[in-house]
């Protein structure tokens, strides 16, 4: 249900930009890496001890996000971080630099940390997944020595077409086959597409452009939120200011 034709058109445009951003990240040259091997363009970002990427003071958020797509060879990060980067890029391309720079300051890229203004919504209706949703392929019997293969976050690009950072653009069967290669010996439980998906609150993001009095810039980091999957449930966790959650 949409409040207005503008709401419907905004969601369509942003979903198109999520898909375009996923394809652009695939072509950017950015590599997959575990948190220990994260790298970034040190002119714009600072790598933190936990493998996160903190935007440098004085750098426009739009410049930091765009640089990942323009100079991808300088970057490497894991798949959940890639999904958040794609959402930021799509948001930037949809609402424009001025609004994005106003509401998405002091970016910190690490796992499922994201600015509260994305307002991610979790759904559990696979039959209702729409291109532009982010879904999750789980690999329950992954090699214990390779925790990065416990699953793959992916953007639904179209009918049975997905982008997963590190695997690339593939069918669902292709992603499952790649994950199955990283199971422990003797496993009989294959990877599978879960019934969980996330997408931004498109209507909330749309309203950012129409607010009369945008908030003033505040020093320091925003209070991050973490999207986590535990079993079949999804949770949003907001740690106390100054503390980063454990992976």
PDB file of C-alpha atoms in Angstrom, residues 79 168-169 184 188 223:
ATOM      1  CA  UNK A  79      29.829  -9.308   1.690  1.00  0.00           C
ATOM      2  CA  UNK A 168      29.628 -11.985  -8.491  1.00  0.00           C
ATOM      3  CA  UNK A 169      26.445 -12.044 -10.555  1.00  0.00           C
ATOM      4  CA  UNK A 184      33.323 -29.511   5.716  1.00  0.00           C
ATOM      5  CA  UNK A 188      25.202 -33.821   3.411  1.00  0.00           C
ATOM      6  CA  UNK A 223      25.176   5.479  16.668  1.00  0.00           C
TER       7      UNK A 223
END
